[in-house]
Short mmCIF file of C-alpha atoms in Angstrom, two decimals:
data_model
loop_
_atom_site.label_atom_id
_atom_site.label_comp_id
_atom_site.label_asym_id
_atom_site.label_seq_id
_atom_site.Cartn_x
_atom_site.Cartn_y
_atom_site.Cartn_z
CA MET A 127 -24.14 -38.21 40.58
CA PRO A 128 -26.16 -35.37 42.46
CA GLY A 129 -24.28 -34.05 45.40
CA LYS A 130 -25.26 -34.26 49.08
CA LEU A 131 -26.57 -30.75 49.26
CA LYS A 132 -29.05 -31.41 46.47
CA SER A 133 -30.25 -34.69 47.78
CA ARG A 134 -30.63 -33.08 51.05
CA ILE A 135 -32.80 -30.24 49.43
CA GLU A 136 -34.98 -32.68 47.97
CA GLU A 137 -35.61 -34.64 50.97
CA ASP A 138 -36.58 -31.47 52.50
CA VAL A 139 -38.97 -30.76 50.06
CA ARG A 140 -40.96 -33.95 50.50
CA ALA A 141 -40.55 -33.78 54.40
CA THR A 142 -41.98 -30.13 54.06
CA MET A 143 -45.05 -31.37 51.90
CA ARG A 144 -45.78 -33.80 54.01
CA ALA A 145 -45.70 -31.18 57.03
CA ARG A 146 -47.82 -28.74 54.76
CA ASP A 147 -45.37 -25.70 55.50
CA LYS A 148 -46.57 -23.96 52.68
CA PRO A 149 -44.28 -20.81 53.15
CA ARG A 150 -41.37 -22.88 53.26
CA LEU A 151 -42.19 -25.09 50.50
CA GLY A 152 -42.57 -22.22 48.18
CA THR A 153 -39.25 -21.23 49.15
CA LEU A 154 -37.69 -24.67 48.64
CA ARG A 155 -39.23 -25.38 45.33
CA MET A 156 -37.71 -21.85 43.97
CA VAL A 157 -34.19 -23.14 44.85
CA THR A 158 -34.79 -26.67 43.27
CA ALA A 159 -36.27 -24.79 40.35
CA ALA A 160 -33.22 -22.54 40.54
CA ILE A 161 -30.94 -25.70 40.65
CA LYS A 162 -32.77 -27.44 37.94
CA GLN A 163 -32.45 -24.24 35.43
CA ARG A 164 -28.53 -24.09 36.17
CA GLU A 165 -28.19 -27.90 35.34
CA ILE A 166 -30.30 -27.24 31.90
CA ASP A 167 -28.41 -24.12 31.15
CA HIS A 168 -24.97 -25.80 31.72
CA GLN A 169 -26.12 -29.15 30.88
CA THR A 170 -24.53 -31.13 33.50
CA THR A 171 -25.73 -32.39 36.96
CA LEU A 172 -24.63 -30.19 39.91
CA ASP A 173 -22.57 -31.06 42.51
CA ASP A 174 -22.12 -29.59 45.91
CA ILE A 175 -20.06 -26.73 45.06
CA GLY A 176 -22.48 -25.91 41.79
CA VAL A 177 -25.36 -26.23 44.30
CA VAL A 178 -23.94 -23.65 46.80
CA SER A 179 -23.15 -21.33 43.92
CA VAL A 180 -26.85 -21.14 43.32
CA LEU A 181 -27.68 -20.68 46.15
CA GLU A 182 -25.31 -17.71 47.05
CA THR A 183 -26.79 -16.19 43.86
CA MET A 184 -30.32 -16.80 45.40
CA ARG A 185 -29.11 -15.04 48.71
CA LYS A 186 -27.62 -12.05 47.21
CA GLN A 187 -30.75 -11.47 45.05
CA ARG A 188 -32.84 -11.67 48.13
CA ARG A 189 -30.47 -9.37 50.11
CA ASP A 190 -30.95 -6.93 47.28
CA ALA A 191 -34.70 -7.11 47.36
CA HIS A 192 -34.71 -7.30 51.08
CA THR A 193 -33.07 -3.71 50.91
CA GLN A 194 -35.10 -2.13 48.29
CA PHE A 195 -38.38 -3.25 50.34
CA VAL A 196 -37.03 -1.75 53.42
CA ASP A 197 -36.30 1.48 51.43
CA ALA A 198 -39.57 1.56 49.91
CA GLY A 199 -41.30 1.07 53.16
CA ARG A 200 -42.98 -2.45 52.35
CA THR A 201 -42.16 -4.41 55.51
CA ASP A 202 -44.64 -7.15 54.57
CA LEU A 203 -42.46 -7.88 51.39
CA ALA A 204 -39.17 -7.49 53.15
CA GLU A 205 -40.00 -10.02 55.63
CA GLN A 206 -40.87 -12.59 53.20
CA GLU A 207 -37.32 -11.84 51.58
CA ALA A 208 -35.58 -12.09 55.08
CA PHE A 209 -37.79 -15.51 55.65
CA GLU A 210 -36.61 -16.92 52.34
CA ILE A 211 -32.94 -15.73 52.93
CA SER A 212 -33.03 -17.50 56.35
CA ILE A 213 -33.93 -20.71 54.64
CA ILE A 214 -31.58 -20.57 51.93
CA GLU A 215 -28.66 -19.84 54.28
CA SER A 216 -29.91 -22.89 56.34
CA TYR A 217 -28.27 -24.90 53.40
CA LEU A 218 -25.05 -22.67 53.03
CA PRO A 219 -22.05 -23.61 54.73
CA GLU A 220 -20.82 -21.87 57.89
CA PRO A 221 -19.30 -18.60 56.98
CA LEU A 222 -15.67 -17.82 57.85
CA GLY A 223 -15.04 -15.78 60.72
CA GLU A 224 -12.63 -12.41 60.07
CA GLU A 225 -9.32 -13.95 61.57
CA GLU A 226 -10.03 -17.52 59.52
CA LEU A 227 -10.64 -15.23 56.29
CA ALA A 228 -7.31 -13.11 56.92
CA THR A 229 -5.45 -16.14 57.86
CA LEU A 230 -6.49 -17.54 54.35
CA ILE A 231 -5.57 -14.46 52.45
CA ASN A 232 -2.26 -14.48 54.06
CA ALA A 233 -1.42 -17.85 53.33
CA ALA A 234 -2.50 -17.43 49.87
CA VAL A 235 -0.50 -14.35 49.16
CA LYS A 236 2.40 -15.85 50.53
CA ASP A 237 1.72 -19.29 48.47
CA THR A 238 1.28 -17.29 45.35
CA GLY A 239 3.99 -14.87 46.06
CA ALA A 240 1.97 -12.07 45.48
CA ALA A 241 3.59 -8.53 45.77
CA ALA A 242 1.25 -6.13 43.68
CA MET A 243 -2.03 -5.52 42.62
CA LYS A 244 -1.35 -7.17 39.14
CA ASP A 245 -1.18 -10.36 41.36
CA MET A 246 -4.48 -9.98 42.82
CA GLY A 247 -6.16 -12.46 39.93
CA ARG A 248 -3.99 -15.26 41.19
CA VAL A 249 -4.61 -14.70 44.70
CA MET A 250 -8.42 -14.61 43.90
CA GLY A 251 -7.95 -17.63 42.00
CA ALA A 252 -6.21 -19.80 45.11
CA LEU A 253 -8.82 -18.60 47.46
CA LYS A 254 -12.00 -19.43 45.57
CA ASP A 255 -12.21 -22.81 45.72
CA THR A 256 -11.57 -22.44 49.69
CA VAL A 257 -13.80 -19.56 50.47
CA GLN A 258 -16.51 -20.26 48.12
CA GLY A 259 -19.90 -20.31 50.10
CA ARG A 260 -18.17 -19.46 53.05
CA ALA A 261 -17.54 -15.66 52.36
CA ASP A 262 -19.03 -13.20 50.21
CA MET A 263 -16.59 -12.90 47.48
CA GLY A 264 -16.71 -9.12 47.16
CA GLN A 265 -15.79 -8.83 50.71
CA VAL A 266 -12.60 -11.23 50.16
CA SER A 267 -11.64 -9.33 47.12
CA ALA A 268 -11.73 -6.00 48.80
CA LEU A 269 -9.61 -7.29 51.80
CA VAL A 270 -7.26 -8.94 49.24
CA LYS A 271 -6.89 -5.84 47.65
CA ALA A 272 -6.50 -3.94 50.85
CA ARG A 273 -3.74 -6.50 51.49
CA LEU A 274 -1.91 -6.18 48.31
CA THR A 275 -1.53 -2.18 48.63
#
């Protein structure tokens, strides 16, 4: 059963086609193609968590490309990437604030009984489902590492 997020994206593709908004339509089609590719690769139908994972990957790719285009002085392509990022982010859950994230990390450390760096994997495992799609896992990892050292 497809998740609500996937259905919402598919509905938005149809609405965007009716509105003849070609730039937005192109981005939404890239998103649906990436979702379908992940479904084919894993031979399953993605739920909302899987769709969020695809969207996070796409956002990260676009951010990297945006940075490279800015460094190369290609503002036209950088603007296109920024536009695509804004559309992709509109489907991602509301990001966690720093205070919320710190509270979740402290709770996970307490719940897992983590005391040293060797326990970082358990803490990250406990946090993954809660923060996935709402925070950059690289940032979360750095904060957990700082908390455990």
